[in-house]
Amino acid sequence: MIKRQIIKIVLLFLWFSLDGQHPGFSDIRDYIPGIHVELRYFGTENFMGRRVDGYRRDVCLMSDQAAAALKNVQQDLAKEGLGLKIFDAYRPQ
């Protein structure tokens, strides 16, 4: 069951928002309070050693559908004492 949900995650990550102003997209933290989000390209701990252009805010945006799917996965993982951690979100200019 968890494997199927992980596959869904991979597919749904393609639906990240551009700037958070589009209907149907939200910050994942609003859907899953307490989820670990570490946006490496927003800070300096990445392969470039600096913040990447286009990362204006420390916000992990994704479609509401993807966020809802991740919430289900997070709830299943919590039963095992585990949880999700998101390292990046896509933000084209």
Short mmCIF file of N, CA, C and O in Angstrom, two decimals:
data_model
loop_
_atom_site.label_atom_id
_atom_site.label_comp_id
_atom_site.label_asym_id
_atom_site.label_seq_id
_atom_site.Cartn_x
_atom_site.Cartn_y
_atom_site.Cartn_z
N MET A 1 0.83 -1.20 0.00
CA MET A 1 0.00 0.00 0.00
C MET A 1 0.87 1.26 0.00
O MET A 1 0.61 2.18 -0.75
N ILE A 2 1.89 1.27 0.83
CA ILE A 2 2.77 2.44 0.88
C ILE A 2 3.51 2.59 -0.44
O ILE A 2 3.71 3.71 -0.91
N LYS A 3 3.90 1.48 -1.09
CA LYS A 3 4.60 1.56 -2.37
C LYS A 3 3.74 2.24 -3.43
O LYS A 3 4.24 3.05 -4.20
N ARG A 4 2.47 1.91 -3.47
CA ARG A 4 1.57 2.54 -4.45
C ARG A 4 1.47 4.04 -4.18
O ARG A 4 1.43 4.85 -5.10
N GLN A 5 1.42 4.42 -2.92
CA GLN A 5 1.32 5.84 -2.59
C GLN A 5 2.60 6.58 -2.94
O GLN A 5 2.55 7.72 -3.37
N ILE A 6 3.74 5.93 -2.78
CA ILE A 6 5.01 6.56 -3.14
C ILE A 6 5.05 6.78 -4.65
O ILE A 6 5.51 7.82 -5.12
N ILE A 7 4.56 5.83 -5.42
CA ILE A 7 4.51 6.00 -6.87
C ILE A 7 3.62 7.19 -7.22
O ILE A 7 3.96 7.99 -8.09
N LYS A 8 2.50 7.33 -6.51
CA LYS A 8 1.63 8.48 -6.75
C LYS A 8 2.37 9.78 -6.46
O LYS A 8 2.19 10.77 -7.18
N ILE A 9 3.17 9.79 -5.42
CA ILE A 9 3.93 10.99 -5.06
C ILE A 9 4.82 11.41 -6.22
O ILE A 9 4.85 12.57 -6.61
N VAL A 10 5.55 10.45 -6.74
CA VAL A 10 6.48 10.75 -7.84
C VAL A 10 5.73 11.36 -9.02
O VAL A 10 6.16 12.35 -9.60
N LEU A 11 4.60 10.79 -9.37
CA LEU A 11 3.83 11.30 -10.49
C LEU A 11 3.23 12.68 -10.18
O LEU A 11 3.20 13.56 -11.04
N LEU A 12 2.77 12.87 -8.97
CA LEU A 12 2.11 14.13 -8.63
C LEU A 12 3.08 15.28 -8.41
O LEU A 12 2.68 16.44 -8.46
N PHE A 13 4.35 15.01 -8.19
CA PHE A 13 5.32 16.08 -8.02
C PHE A 13 5.47 16.91 -9.29
O PHE A 13 6.01 18.01 -9.27
N LEU A 14 4.99 16.40 -10.40
CA LEU A 14 5.05 17.15 -11.65
C LEU A 14 4.10 18.35 -11.65
O LEU A 14 4.16 19.19 -12.53
N TRP A 15 3.23 18.42 -10.65
CA TRP A 15 2.20 19.44 -10.64
C TRP A 15 2.51 20.61 -9.72
O TRP A 15 1.62 21.25 -9.19
N PHE A 16 3.78 20.95 -9.50
CA PHE A 16 4.13 22.08 -8.64
C PHE A 16 3.69 23.40 -9.26
O PHE A 16 3.66 23.56 -10.47
N SER A 17 3.41 24.36 -8.42
CA SER A 17 2.97 25.68 -8.87
C SER A 17 4.14 26.56 -9.27
O SER A 17 5.26 26.38 -8.81
N LEU A 18 3.85 27.57 -10.07
CA LEU A 18 4.88 28.52 -10.47
C LEU A 18 5.14 29.55 -9.38
O LEU A 18 6.27 29.83 -9.04
N ASP A 19 4.10 30.16 -8.83
CA ASP A 19 4.34 31.23 -7.85
C ASP A 19 3.32 31.26 -6.72
O ASP A 19 3.32 32.19 -5.93
N GLY A 20 2.45 30.30 -6.62
CA GLY A 20 1.51 30.23 -5.51
C GLY A 20 0.27 31.08 -5.68
O GLY A 20 -0.58 31.10 -4.81
N GLN A 21 0.15 31.80 -6.79
CA GLN A 21 -1.00 32.66 -7.01
C GLN A 21 -2.06 31.99 -7.86
O GLN A 21 -3.06 32.58 -8.19
N HIS A 22 -1.82 30.77 -8.26
CA HIS A 22 -2.74 30.07 -9.13
C HIS A 22 -3.75 29.27 -8.30
O HIS A 22 -3.37 28.57 -7.38
N PRO A 23 -5.02 29.34 -8.66
CA PRO A 23 -6.03 28.53 -7.96
C PRO A 23 -5.67 27.05 -8.08
O PRO A 23 -5.19 26.60 -9.11
N GLY A 24 -5.90 26.34 -6.99
CA GLY A 24 -5.62 24.91 -7.02
C GLY A 24 -4.23 24.53 -6.54
O GLY A 24 -3.89 23.36 -6.53
N PHE A 25 -3.43 25.52 -6.14
CA PHE A 25 -2.09 25.27 -5.62
C PHE A 25 -1.95 25.89 -4.24
O PHE A 25 -2.47 26.96 -3.97
N SER A 26 -1.24 25.18 -3.37
CA SER A 26 -1.08 25.63 -1.98
C SER A 26 0.28 25.26 -1.44
O SER A 26 0.98 24.40 -2.00
N ASP A 27 0.62 25.88 -0.32
CA ASP A 27 1.83 25.50 0.42
C ASP A 27 1.55 24.18 1.12
O ASP A 27 0.55 24.03 1.81
N ILE A 28 2.43 23.21 0.95
CA ILE A 28 2.25 21.88 1.54
C ILE A 28 2.11 21.96 3.06
O ILE A 28 1.43 21.15 3.68
N ARG A 29 2.73 22.97 3.67
CA ARG A 29 2.65 23.11 5.13
C ARG A 29 1.23 23.43 5.60
O ARG A 29 0.89 23.15 6.74
N ASP A 30 0.43 24.03 4.70
CA ASP A 30 -0.97 24.29 5.05
C ASP A 30 -1.78 23.00 5.05
O ASP A 30 -2.76 22.89 5.77
N TYR A 31 -1.40 22.05 4.23
CA TYR A 31 -2.10 20.76 4.15
C TYR A 31 -1.61 19.79 5.21
O TYR A 31 -2.40 19.01 5.74
N ILE A 32 -0.30 19.82 5.47
CA ILE A 32 0.29 18.84 6.39
C ILE A 32 1.12 19.58 7.43
O ILE A 32 2.34 19.73 7.28
N PRO A 33 0.50 20.10 8.47
CA PRO A 33 1.26 20.79 9.51
C PRO A 33 2.32 19.85 10.09
O PRO A 33 2.07 18.67 10.31
N GLY A 34 3.52 20.37 10.27
CA GLY A 34 4.59 19.58 10.85
C GLY A 34 5.41 18.80 9.84
O GLY A 34 6.40 18.17 10.21
N ILE A 35 5.05 18.84 8.55
CA ILE A 35 5.86 18.14 7.55
C ILE A 35 7.22 18.82 7.47
O ILE A 35 7.34 20.04 7.65
N HIS A 36 8.24 18.04 7.24
CA HIS A 36 9.60 18.59 7.15
C HIS A 36 9.84 19.06 5.72
O HIS A 36 9.77 18.28 4.78
N VAL A 37 10.14 20.35 5.59
CA VAL A 37 10.44 20.92 4.28
C VAL A 37 11.78 21.61 4.39
O VAL A 37 11.99 22.46 5.25
N GLU A 38 12.69 21.23 3.52
CA GLU A 38 14.03 21.83 3.49
C GLU A 38 14.33 22.21 2.05
O GLU A 38 14.79 21.40 1.26
N LEU A 39 14.02 23.44 1.71
CA LEU A 39 14.19 23.91 0.33
C LEU A 39 15.63 24.34 0.12
O LEU A 39 15.99 25.49 0.33
N ARG A 40 16.44 23.41 -0.29
CA ARG A 40 17.88 23.64 -0.42
C ARG A 40 18.23 24.77 -1.38
O ARG A 40 19.19 25.49 -1.16
N TYR A 41 17.48 24.93 -2.47
CA TYR A 41 17.83 25.96 -3.43
C TYR A 41 17.41 27.36 -2.97
O TYR A 41 17.80 28.34 -3.56
N PHE A 42 16.65 27.45 -1.89
CA PHE A 42 16.29 28.75 -1.31
C PHE A 42 17.43 29.27 -0.44
O PHE A 42 17.57 30.47 -0.24
N GLY A 43 18.25 28.37 0.07
CA GLY A 43 19.35 28.76 0.95
C GLY A 43 20.70 28.56 0.29
O GLY A 43 20.84 28.56 -0.93
N THR A 44 21.70 28.34 1.12
CA THR A 44 23.07 28.20 0.62
C THR A 44 23.59 26.77 0.69
O THR A 44 24.67 26.50 0.18
N GLU A 45 22.84 25.87 1.31
CA GLU A 45 23.28 24.48 1.42
C GLU A 45 22.82 23.68 0.20
O GLU A 45 21.93 22.83 0.28
N ASN A 46 23.44 23.96 -0.93
CA ASN A 46 23.17 23.25 -2.17
C ASN A 46 24.46 23.23 -2.99
O ASN A 46 25.47 23.80 -2.58
N PHE A 47 24.44 22.58 -4.13
CA PHE A 47 25.68 22.42 -4.89
C PHE A 47 26.24 23.73 -5.43
O PHE A 47 27.42 23.81 -5.76
N MET A 48 25.42 24.79 -5.48
CA MET A 48 25.90 26.09 -5.94
C MET A 48 26.48 26.93 -4.81
O MET A 48 27.21 27.88 -5.07
N GLY A 49 26.12 26.62 -3.58
CA GLY A 49 26.62 27.38 -2.44
C GLY A 49 25.93 28.72 -2.25
O GLY A 49 26.38 29.55 -1.48
N ARG A 50 24.86 28.94 -2.98
CA ARG A 50 24.10 30.20 -2.87
C ARG A 50 22.65 29.94 -3.24
O ARG A 50 22.32 28.91 -3.82
N ARG A 51 21.80 30.90 -2.90
CA ARG A 51 20.39 30.77 -3.27
C ARG A 51 20.26 30.86 -4.79
O ARG A 51 20.89 31.69 -5.44
N VAL A 52 19.41 30.03 -5.34
CA VAL A 52 19.20 29.99 -6.77
C VAL A 52 18.13 31.01 -7.16
O VAL A 52 17.11 31.15 -6.49
N ASP A 53 18.39 31.73 -8.26
CA ASP A 53 17.42 32.70 -8.76
C ASP A 53 16.08 32.03 -8.98
O ASP A 53 16.01 30.91 -9.48
N GLY A 54 15.01 32.73 -8.65
CA GLY A 54 13.66 32.19 -8.82
C GLY A 54 13.07 31.66 -7.52
O GLY A 54 11.87 31.45 -7.44
N TYR A 55 13.89 31.46 -6.52
CA TYR A 55 13.40 31.00 -5.21
C TYR A 55 13.25 32.23 -4.33
O TYR A 55 14.16 32.64 -3.63
N ARG A 56 12.07 32.84 -4.37
CA ARG A 56 11.84 34.10 -3.68
C ARG A 56 11.34 33.93 -2.25
O ARG A 56 11.47 34.83 -1.44
N ARG A 57 10.72 32.77 -1.97
CA ARG A 57 10.15 32.54 -0.64
C ARG A 57 10.40 31.10 -0.22
O ARG A 57 10.55 30.22 -1.04
N ASP A 58 10.42 30.88 1.08
CA ASP A 58 10.59 29.54 1.64
C ASP A 58 9.23 28.85 1.70
O ASP A 58 8.67 28.63 2.77
N VAL A 59 8.67 28.56 0.52
CA VAL A 59 7.33 27.99 0.41
C VAL A 59 7.39 26.81 -0.54
O VAL A 59 7.96 26.90 -1.62
N CYS A 60 6.82 25.70 -0.13
CA CYS A 60 6.76 24.49 -0.96
C CYS A 60 5.37 24.40 -1.56
O CYS A 60 4.43 23.98 -0.90
N LEU A 61 5.25 24.82 -2.81
CA LEU A 61 3.94 24.86 -3.47
C LEU A 61 3.72 23.61 -4.30
O LEU A 61 4.63 23.11 -4.95
N MET A 62 2.49 23.13 -4.26
CA MET A 62 2.11 22.03 -5.13
C MET A 62 0.61 22.04 -5.31
O MET A 62 -0.11 22.77 -4.62
N SER A 63 0.16 21.26 -6.26
CA SER A 63 -1.28 21.22 -6.52
C SER A 63 -2.01 20.69 -5.30
O SER A 63 -1.47 19.90 -4.51
N ASP A 64 -3.24 21.11 -5.13
CA ASP A 64 -4.05 20.63 -4.01
C ASP A 64 -4.20 19.11 -4.08
O ASP A 64 -4.21 18.44 -3.06
N GLN A 65 -4.31 18.56 -5.29
CA GLN A 65 -4.44 17.12 -5.45
C GLN A 65 -3.18 16.40 -4.97
O GLN A 65 -3.26 15.39 -4.27
N ALA A 66 -2.02 16.92 -5.33
CA ALA A 66 -0.76 16.31 -4.88
C ALA A 66 -0.63 16.43 -3.36
O ALA A 66 -0.21 15.49 -2.69
N ALA A 67 -0.99 17.59 -2.82
CA ALA A 67 -0.90 17.79 -1.37
C ALA A 67 -1.82 16.83 -0.62
O ALA A 67 -1.44 16.28 0.42
N ALA A 68 -3.01 16.61 -1.15
CA ALA A 68 -3.94 15.68 -0.51
C ALA A 68 -3.38 14.26 -0.53
O ALA A 68 -3.49 13.52 0.45
N ALA A 69 -2.74 13.88 -1.65
CA ALA A 69 -2.15 12.54 -1.74
C ALA A 69 -1.00 12.40 -0.74
O ALA A 69 -0.87 11.37 -0.06
N LEU A 70 -0.17 13.43 -0.63
CA LEU A 70 0.94 13.39 0.33
C LEU A 70 0.44 13.34 1.76
O LEU A 70 1.06 12.71 2.62
N LYS A 71 -0.68 13.99 2.03
CA LYS A 71 -1.25 13.94 3.38
C LYS A 71 -1.62 12.51 3.74
O LYS A 71 -1.36 12.06 4.86
N ASN A 72 -2.21 11.78 2.79
CA ASN A 72 -2.55 10.37 3.03
C ASN A 72 -1.29 9.55 3.29
O ASN A 72 -1.28 8.70 4.19
N VAL A 73 -0.26 9.78 2.51
CA VAL A 73 1.00 9.06 2.71
C VAL A 73 1.59 9.39 4.07
O VAL A 73 2.04 8.50 4.80
N GLN A 74 1.58 10.68 4.43
CA GLN A 74 2.13 11.09 5.72
C GLN A 74 1.39 10.41 6.87
O GLN A 74 2.00 9.97 7.84
N GLN A 75 0.07 10.30 6.76
CA GLN A 75 -0.71 9.63 7.80
C GLN A 75 -0.35 8.15 7.90
O GLN A 75 -0.22 7.61 9.00
N ASP A 76 -0.15 7.49 6.76
CA ASP A 76 0.25 6.08 6.78
C ASP A 76 1.64 5.90 7.37
O ASP A 76 1.89 4.99 8.15
N LEU A 77 2.56 6.79 6.99
CA LEU A 77 3.93 6.70 7.51
C LEU A 77 3.98 6.96 9.01
O LEU A 77 4.77 6.35 9.73
N ALA A 78 3.13 7.86 9.49
CA ALA A 78 3.11 8.19 10.91
C ALA A 78 2.79 6.97 11.76
O ALA A 78 3.29 6.83 12.88
N LYS A 79 2.00 6.05 11.23
CA LYS A 79 1.68 4.82 11.95
C LYS A 79 2.92 3.97 12.19
O LYS A 79 2.96 3.17 13.11
N GLU A 80 3.93 4.15 11.34
CA GLU A 80 5.20 3.42 11.46
C GLU A 80 6.29 4.26 12.13
O GLU A 80 7.45 3.87 12.15
N GLY A 81 5.90 5.44 12.62
CA GLY A 81 6.88 6.33 13.24
C GLY A 81 7.75 7.04 12.23
O GLY A 81 8.84 7.51 12.56
N LEU A 82 7.29 7.14 10.99
CA LEU A 82 8.05 7.77 9.91
C LEU A 82 7.30 8.99 9.40
O LEU A 82 6.17 9.25 9.79
N GLY A 83 7.94 9.73 8.49
CA GLY A 83 7.29 10.88 7.89
C GLY A 83 8.02 11.32 6.64
O GLY A 83 9.13 10.89 6.38
N LEU A 84 7.37 12.18 5.89
CA LEU A 84 7.95 12.70 4.66
C LEU A 84 8.85 13.89 4.94
O LEU A 84 8.64 14.64 5.90
N LYS A 85 9.84 14.08 4.08
CA LYS A 85 10.67 15.27 4.10
C LYS A 85 10.85 15.72 2.66
O LYS A 85 11.24 14.94 1.80
N ILE A 86 10.53 16.96 2.39
CA ILE A 86 10.62 17.51 1.05
C ILE A 86 11.84 18.41 0.98
O ILE A 86 12.00 19.32 1.78
N PHE A 87 12.70 18.11 0.03
CA PHE A 87 13.95 18.85 -0.10
C PHE A 87 13.88 19.98 -1.11
O PHE A 87 14.74 20.85 -1.12
N ASP A 88 12.90 19.96 -1.98
CA ASP A 88 12.86 21.00 -3.00
C ASP A 88 11.47 21.09 -3.60
O ASP A 88 10.69 20.15 -3.52
N ALA A 89 11.19 22.22 -4.20
CA ALA A 89 9.95 22.44 -4.95
C ALA A 89 10.33 23.19 -6.22
O ALA A 89 11.25 24.01 -6.22
N TYR A 90 9.66 22.92 -7.29
CA TYR A 90 10.00 23.49 -8.59
C TYR A 90 9.40 24.87 -8.74
O TYR A 90 8.20 25.07 -8.52
N ARG A 91 10.23 25.85 -9.12
CA ARG A 91 9.75 27.21 -9.32
C ARG A 91 10.42 27.83 -10.55
O ARG A 91 11.39 28.56 -10.42
N PRO A 92 9.91 27.57 -11.72
CA PRO A 92 10.50 28.22 -12.91
C PRO A 92 10.21 29.70 -12.92
O PRO A 92 9.26 30.15 -12.29
N GLN A 93 11.00 30.45 -13.62
CA GLN A 93 10.79 31.89 -13.71
C GLN A 93 9.78 32.22 -14.77
O GLN A 93 9.57 31.52 -15.69
#
